[in-house]
mmCIF file of C-alpha atoms in Angstrom:
data_model
loop_
_atom_site.group_PDB
_atom_site.id
_atom_site.type_symbol
_atom_site.label_atom_id
_atom_site.label_comp_id
_atom_site.label_asym_id
_atom_site.label_seq_id
_atom_site.Cartn_x
_atom_site.Cartn_y
_atom_site.Cartn_z
ATOM 1 C CA UNK A 3 -30.336 -59.317 -27.549
ATOM 2 C CA UNK A 4 -29.908 -59.186 -30.818
ATOM 3 C CA UNK A 5 -25.789 -60.317 -32.926
ATOM 4 C CA UNK A 6 -24.433 -57.477 -32.742
ATOM 5 C CA UNK A 7 -25.529 -56.721 -28.366
ATOM 6 C CA UNK A 8 -24.245 -60.917 -27.688
ATOM 7 C CA UNK A 9 -21.007 -59.451 -30.133
ATOM 8 C CA UNK A 10 -20.244 -56.608 -27.817
ATOM 9 C CA UNK A 11 -20.413 -58.750 -25.091
ATOM 10 C CA UNK A 12 -18.014 -60.873 -26.204
ATOM 11 C CA UNK A 13 -15.455 -58.812 -27.001
ATOM 12 C CA UNK A 14 -15.464 -56.917 -23.629
ATOM 13 C CA UNK A 15 -15.572 -60.475 -22.181
ATOM 14 C CA UNK A 16 -11.791 -60.902 -24.619
ATOM 15 C CA UNK A 17 -10.358 -57.628 -23.402
ATOM 16 C CA UNK A 18 -11.413 -58.275 -19.360
ATOM 17 C CA UNK A 19 -10.179 -61.698 -19.351
ATOM 18 C CA UNK A 20 -12.920 -63.798 -19.065
ATOM 19 C CA UNK A 21 -11.830 -65.643 -22.213
ATOM 20 C CA UNK A 22 -7.890 -66.888 -22.037
ATOM 21 C CA UNK A 23 -5.750 -64.316 -23.879
ATOM 22 C CA UNK A 24 -5.278 -64.437 -27.698
ATOM 23 C CA UNK A 25 -3.713 -62.695 -31.088
ATOM 24 C CA UNK A 26 -5.865 -60.113 -31.826
ATOM 25 C CA UNK A 27 -6.072 -62.513 -35.204
ATOM 26 C CA UNK A 28 -7.285 -65.571 -33.577
ATOM 27 C CA UNK A 29 -9.418 -62.889 -30.838
ATOM 28 C CA UNK A 30 -11.585 -62.047 -34.291
ATOM 29 C CA UNK A 31 -12.082 -65.537 -35.506
ATOM 30 C CA UNK A 32 -13.421 -66.273 -32.393
ATOM 31 C CA UNK A 33 -15.666 -63.104 -31.622
ATOM 32 C CA UNK A 34 -18.771 -64.449 -34.126
ATOM 33 C CA UNK A 35 -18.297 -67.921 -32.371
ATOM 34 C CA UNK A 36 -18.848 -66.847 -28.689
ATOM 35 C CA UNK A 37 -21.005 -64.429 -29.443
ATOM 36 C CA UNK A 38 -23.472 -67.629 -30.239
ATOM 37 C CA UNK A 39 -21.294 -70.177 -27.744
ATOM 38 C CA UNK A 40 -20.905 -67.637 -24.780
ATOM 39 C CA UNK A 41 -17.583 -65.554 -24.081
ATOM 40 C CA UNK A 42 -18.351 -66.253 -20.190
ATOM 41 C CA UNK A 43 -18.501 -70.346 -21.116
ATOM 42 C CA UNK A 44 -21.985 -70.786 -21.195
ATOM 43 C CA UNK A 45 -24.591 -70.485 -24.258
ATOM 44 C CA UNK A 46 -27.483 -68.266 -23.731
ATOM 45 C CA UNK A 47 -28.587 -69.172 -27.287
ATOM 46 C CA UNK A 48 -31.806 -72.276 -27.798
ATOM 47 C CA UNK A 49 -30.511 -75.463 -28.854
ATOM 48 C CA UNK A 50 -26.699 -73.500 -29.312
ATOM 49 C CA UNK A 51 -24.074 -75.654 -27.011
ATOM 50 C CA UNK A 52 -21.969 -73.792 -24.383
ATOM 51 C CA UNK A 53 -17.988 -74.358 -25.450
ATOM 52 C CA UNK A 54 -16.389 -73.392 -22.415
ATOM 53 C CA UNK A 55 -14.153 -75.444 -21.794
ATOM 54 C CA UNK A 56 -14.228 -78.241 -24.460
ATOM 55 C CA UNK A 57 -11.721 -80.843 -24.895
ATOM 56 C CA UNK A 58 -9.433 -79.590 -28.063
ATOM 57 C CA UNK A 59 -9.541 -82.813 -29.527
ATOM 58 C CA UNK A 60 -12.853 -82.742 -29.981
ATOM 59 C CA UNK A 61 -13.170 -79.098 -30.959
ATOM 60 C CA UNK A 62 -10.621 -79.430 -33.284
ATOM 61 C CA UNK A 63 -12.958 -82.505 -35.099
ATOM 62 C CA UNK A 64 -16.295 -80.735 -34.931
ATOM 63 C CA UNK A 65 -14.760 -77.380 -36.475
ATOM 64 C CA UNK A 66 -12.992 -79.910 -39.485
ATOM 65 C CA UNK A 67 -16.181 -81.121 -40.228
ATOM 66 C CA UNK A 68 -18.358 -77.926 -39.919
ATOM 67 C CA UNK A 69 -15.168 -76.685 -42.835
ATOM 68 C CA UNK A 70 -15.885 -80.045 -44.747
ATOM 69 C CA UNK A 71 -19.422 -79.731 -45.089
ATOM 70 C CA UNK A 72 -19.079 -83.512 -43.530
ATOM 71 C CA UNK A 73 -21.302 -81.992 -40.435
ATOM 72 C CA UNK A 74 -24.038 -79.601 -41.334
ATOM 73 C CA UNK A 75 -25.222 -76.757 -39.281
ATOM 74 C CA UNK A 76 -25.360 -72.844 -40.756
ATOM 75 C CA UNK A 77 -23.568 -70.683 -40.310
ATOM 76 C CA UNK A 78 -21.031 -72.795 -38.292
ATOM 77 C CA UNK A 79 -20.323 -74.288 -42.356
ATOM 78 C CA UNK A 80 -20.006 -70.790 -43.601
ATOM 79 C CA UNK A 81 -18.034 -69.141 -40.436
ATOM 80 C CA UNK A 82 -15.555 -72.315 -40.760
ATOM 81 C CA UNK A 83 -15.269 -72.840 -44.399
ATOM 82 C CA UNK A 84 -12.298 -69.965 -45.190
ATOM 83 C CA UNK A 85 -9.784 -72.042 -42.145
ATOM 84 C CA UNK A 86 -6.927 -73.243 -42.072
ATOM 85 C CA UNK A 87 -5.551 -76.390 -40.321
ATOM 86 C CA UNK A 88 -3.791 -73.839 -38.020
ATOM 87 C CA UNK A 89 -6.857 -71.865 -37.480
ATOM 88 C CA UNK A 90 -8.906 -75.046 -36.192
ATOM 89 C CA UNK A 91 -5.810 -75.882 -33.840
ATOM 90 C CA UNK A 92 -5.584 -72.620 -32.204
ATOM 91 C CA UNK A 93 -9.450 -71.670 -32.004
ATOM 92 C CA UNK A 94 -9.662 -75.449 -30.644
ATOM 93 C CA UNK A 95 -6.685 -74.955 -27.669
ATOM 94 C CA UNK A 96 -8.180 -71.721 -26.811
ATOM 95 C CA UNK A 97 -11.987 -73.072 -27.015
ATOM 96 C CA UNK A 98 -10.591 -75.608 -24.422
ATOM 97 C CA UNK A 99 -8.831 -72.902 -22.543
ATOM 98 C CA UNK A 100 -11.599 -70.684 -21.894
ATOM 99 C CA UNK A 101 -13.828 -72.060 -18.327
ATOM 100 C CA UNK A 102 -16.525 -74.402 -18.521
ATOM 101 C CA UNK A 103 -19.615 -73.657 -17.530
ATOM 102 C CA UNK A 104 -21.378 -73.469 -13.719
ATOM 103 C CA UNK A 105 -23.868 -75.507 -12.516
ATOM 104 C CA UNK A 106 -27.142 -74.791 -12.962
ATOM 105 C CA UNK A 107 -28.626 -73.041 -9.959
ATOM 106 C CA UNK A 108 -31.989 -74.747 -9.744
ATOM 107 C CA UNK A 109 -30.197 -78.296 -8.433
ATOM 108 C CA UNK A 110 -33.411 -80.096 -9.831
ATOM 109 C CA UNK A 111 -35.065 -82.713 -8.390
ATOM 110 C CA UNK A 112 -33.581 -84.877 -6.840
ATOM 111 C CA UNK A 113 -35.823 -88.573 -7.173
ATOM 112 C CA UNK A 114 -35.372 -87.125 -11.380
ATOM 113 C CA UNK A 115 -31.573 -87.228 -11.090
ATOM 114 C CA UNK A 116 -31.616 -89.962 -9.802
ATOM 115 C CA UNK A 117 -33.437 -92.171 -12.147
ATOM 116 C CA UNK A 118 -31.448 -90.808 -14.766
ATOM 117 C CA UNK A 119 -27.754 -90.900 -12.532
ATOM 118 C CA UNK A 120 -29.308 -94.723 -12.771
ATOM 119 C CA UNK A 121 -29.670 -94.171 -16.591
ATOM 120 C CA UNK A 122 -26.546 -93.127 -18.027
ATOM 121 C CA UNK A 123 -24.522 -96.120 -15.211
ATOM 122 C CA UNK A 124 -27.039 -98.682 -17.215
ATOM 123 C CA UNK A 125 -26.343 -96.684 -21.224
ATOM 124 C CA UNK A 126 -22.419 -96.685 -20.182
ATOM 125 C CA UNK A 127 -22.372 -92.773 -20.733
ATOM 126 C CA UNK A 128 -19.556 -92.878 -18.658
ATOM 127 C CA UNK A 129 -17.397 -95.584 -20.236
ATOM 128 C CA UNK A 130 -16.488 -93.055 -23.310
ATOM 129 C CA UNK A 131 -17.565 -89.317 -21.130
ATOM 130 C CA UNK A 132 -15.490 -90.223 -18.225
ATOM 131 C CA UNK A 133 -17.627 -90.689 -14.633
ATOM 132 C CA UNK A 134 -17.327 -86.256 -13.960
ATOM 133 C CA UNK A 135 -19.459 -86.360 -17.927
ATOM 134 C CA UNK A 136 -15.923 -84.180 -17.935
ATOM 135 C CA UNK A 137 -15.044 -86.000 -21.909
ATOM 136 C CA UNK A 138 -11.798 -87.517 -23.099
ATOM 137 C CA UNK A 139 -9.475 -87.656 -26.092
ATOM 138 C CA UNK A 140 -13.146 -87.040 -28.981
ATOM 139 C CA UNK A 141 -15.488 -87.997 -26.345
ATOM 140 C CA UNK A 142 -16.803 -84.055 -25.700
ATOM 141 C CA UNK A 143 -17.609 -82.280 -22.038
ATOM 142 C CA UNK A 144 -21.732 -83.154 -21.396
ATOM 143 C CA UNK A 145 -21.769 -81.837 -17.664
ATOM 144 C CA UNK A 146 -23.747 -78.205 -17.926
ATOM 145 C CA UNK A 147 -24.496 -78.352 -21.168
ATOM 146 C CA UNK A 148 -27.566 -76.870 -22.220
ATOM 147 C CA UNK A 149 -30.355 -78.962 -21.779
ATOM 148 C CA UNK A 150 -32.249 -78.165 -24.630
ATOM 149 C CA UNK A 151 -29.191 -78.646 -26.807
ATOM 150 C CA UNK A 152 -28.427 -82.343 -25.672
ATOM 151 C CA UNK A 153 -32.164 -83.372 -25.857
ATOM 152 C CA UNK A 154 -32.170 -81.851 -29.118
ATOM 153 C CA UNK A 155 -28.438 -83.719 -30.180
ATOM 154 C CA UNK A 156 -29.365 -87.009 -28.500
ATOM 155 C CA UNK A 157 -32.782 -87.311 -30.738
ATOM 156 C CA UNK A 158 -30.871 -86.065 -33.914
ATOM 157 C CA UNK A 159 -28.116 -89.703 -32.990
ATOM 158 C CA UNK A 160 -30.525 -91.642 -32.017
ATOM 159 C CA UNK A 161 -32.383 -90.887 -35.318
ATOM 160 C CA UNK A 162 -29.522 -90.468 -37.472
ATOM 161 C CA UNK A 163 -30.476 -87.187 -38.781
ATOM 162 C CA UNK A 164 -26.417 -86.429 -36.675
ATOM 163 C CA UNK A 165 -23.507 -87.876 -38.371
ATOM 164 C CA UNK A 166 -20.891 -88.089 -35.761
ATOM 165 C CA UNK A 167 -16.758 -89.064 -37.633
ATOM 166 C CA UNK A 168 -18.373 -92.641 -35.886
ATOM 167 C CA UNK A 169 -21.058 -94.334 -35.822
ATOM 168 C CA UNK A 170 -20.028 -94.993 -31.521
ATOM 169 C CA UNK A 171 -23.768 -92.414 -30.427
ATOM 170 C CA UNK A 172 -25.785 -93.678 -33.217
ATOM 171 C CA UNK A 173 -25.169 -97.509 -32.169
ATOM 172 C CA UNK A 174 -24.959 -96.211 -28.069
ATOM 173 C CA UNK A 175 -28.629 -94.114 -27.904
ATOM 174 C CA UNK A 176 -30.560 -97.578 -30.114
ATOM 175 C CA UNK A 177 -31.574 -98.941 -27.254
ATOM 176 C CA UNK A 178 -32.679 -95.369 -25.566
ATOM 177 C CA UNK A 179 -36.003 -94.606 -25.600
ATOM 178 C CA UNK A 180 -37.056 -90.846 -26.046
ATOM 179 C CA UNK A 181 -38.521 -90.699 -22.271
ATOM 180 C CA UNK A 182 -34.659 -91.758 -21.143
ATOM 181 C CA UNK A 183 -32.988 -89.295 -23.718
ATOM 182 C CA UNK A 184 -34.981 -86.377 -21.846
ATOM 183 C CA UNK A 185 -34.258 -87.757 -18.675
ATOM 184 C CA UNK A 186 -30.318 -88.640 -19.562
ATOM 185 C CA UNK A 187 -30.117 -84.947 -21.007
ATOM 186 C CA UNK A 188 -31.777 -83.257 -17.910
ATOM 187 C CA UNK A 189 -29.584 -84.806 -15.615
ATOM 188 C CA UNK A 190 -26.456 -83.847 -17.755
ATOM 189 C CA UNK A 191 -27.313 -80.098 -17.817
ATOM 190 C CA UNK A 192 -28.004 -80.927 -13.805
ATOM 191 C CA UNK A 193 -25.073 -82.660 -12.767
ATOM 192 C CA UNK A 194 -23.036 -81.251 -9.189
#
């Protein structure tokens, strides 16, 4: 499905009430976001995160970083460059109020999930991201996120290709090897 088709689905979702009621101007600004990130809370686009239910504080920081080109990822930088501070806050609040992605239909391999759960405990992932991985403050919700996006993002933090607003993730991932990163991404995507 092309970008226009996804945008139409987003518009229908907004009208049908699957996304929280927002003003027309905000709805127009959110439309291109939801076309890629998913109007139902879950992205269907490879390596593009699901935004549904993401914390407003985290989203606000990310939108600011895109606008200021502190985080470079096209088309996000172009889409954010004209947004005011009020736009950023309103968009972050609307995204936080949207439905979080539901668990995958495939429950995943129980042995693999248990191994990955132990890794999440070993590396203290639950401290910042909460025991249920719903996120808190500036640590994002990770539960039910796209596995491919998680894998890509964790690898980028570890390698230094992705910069956060602080060095926490880069530091936290230094002792984690590539196979363990893959297991953590699998676990978070299949979390029950």
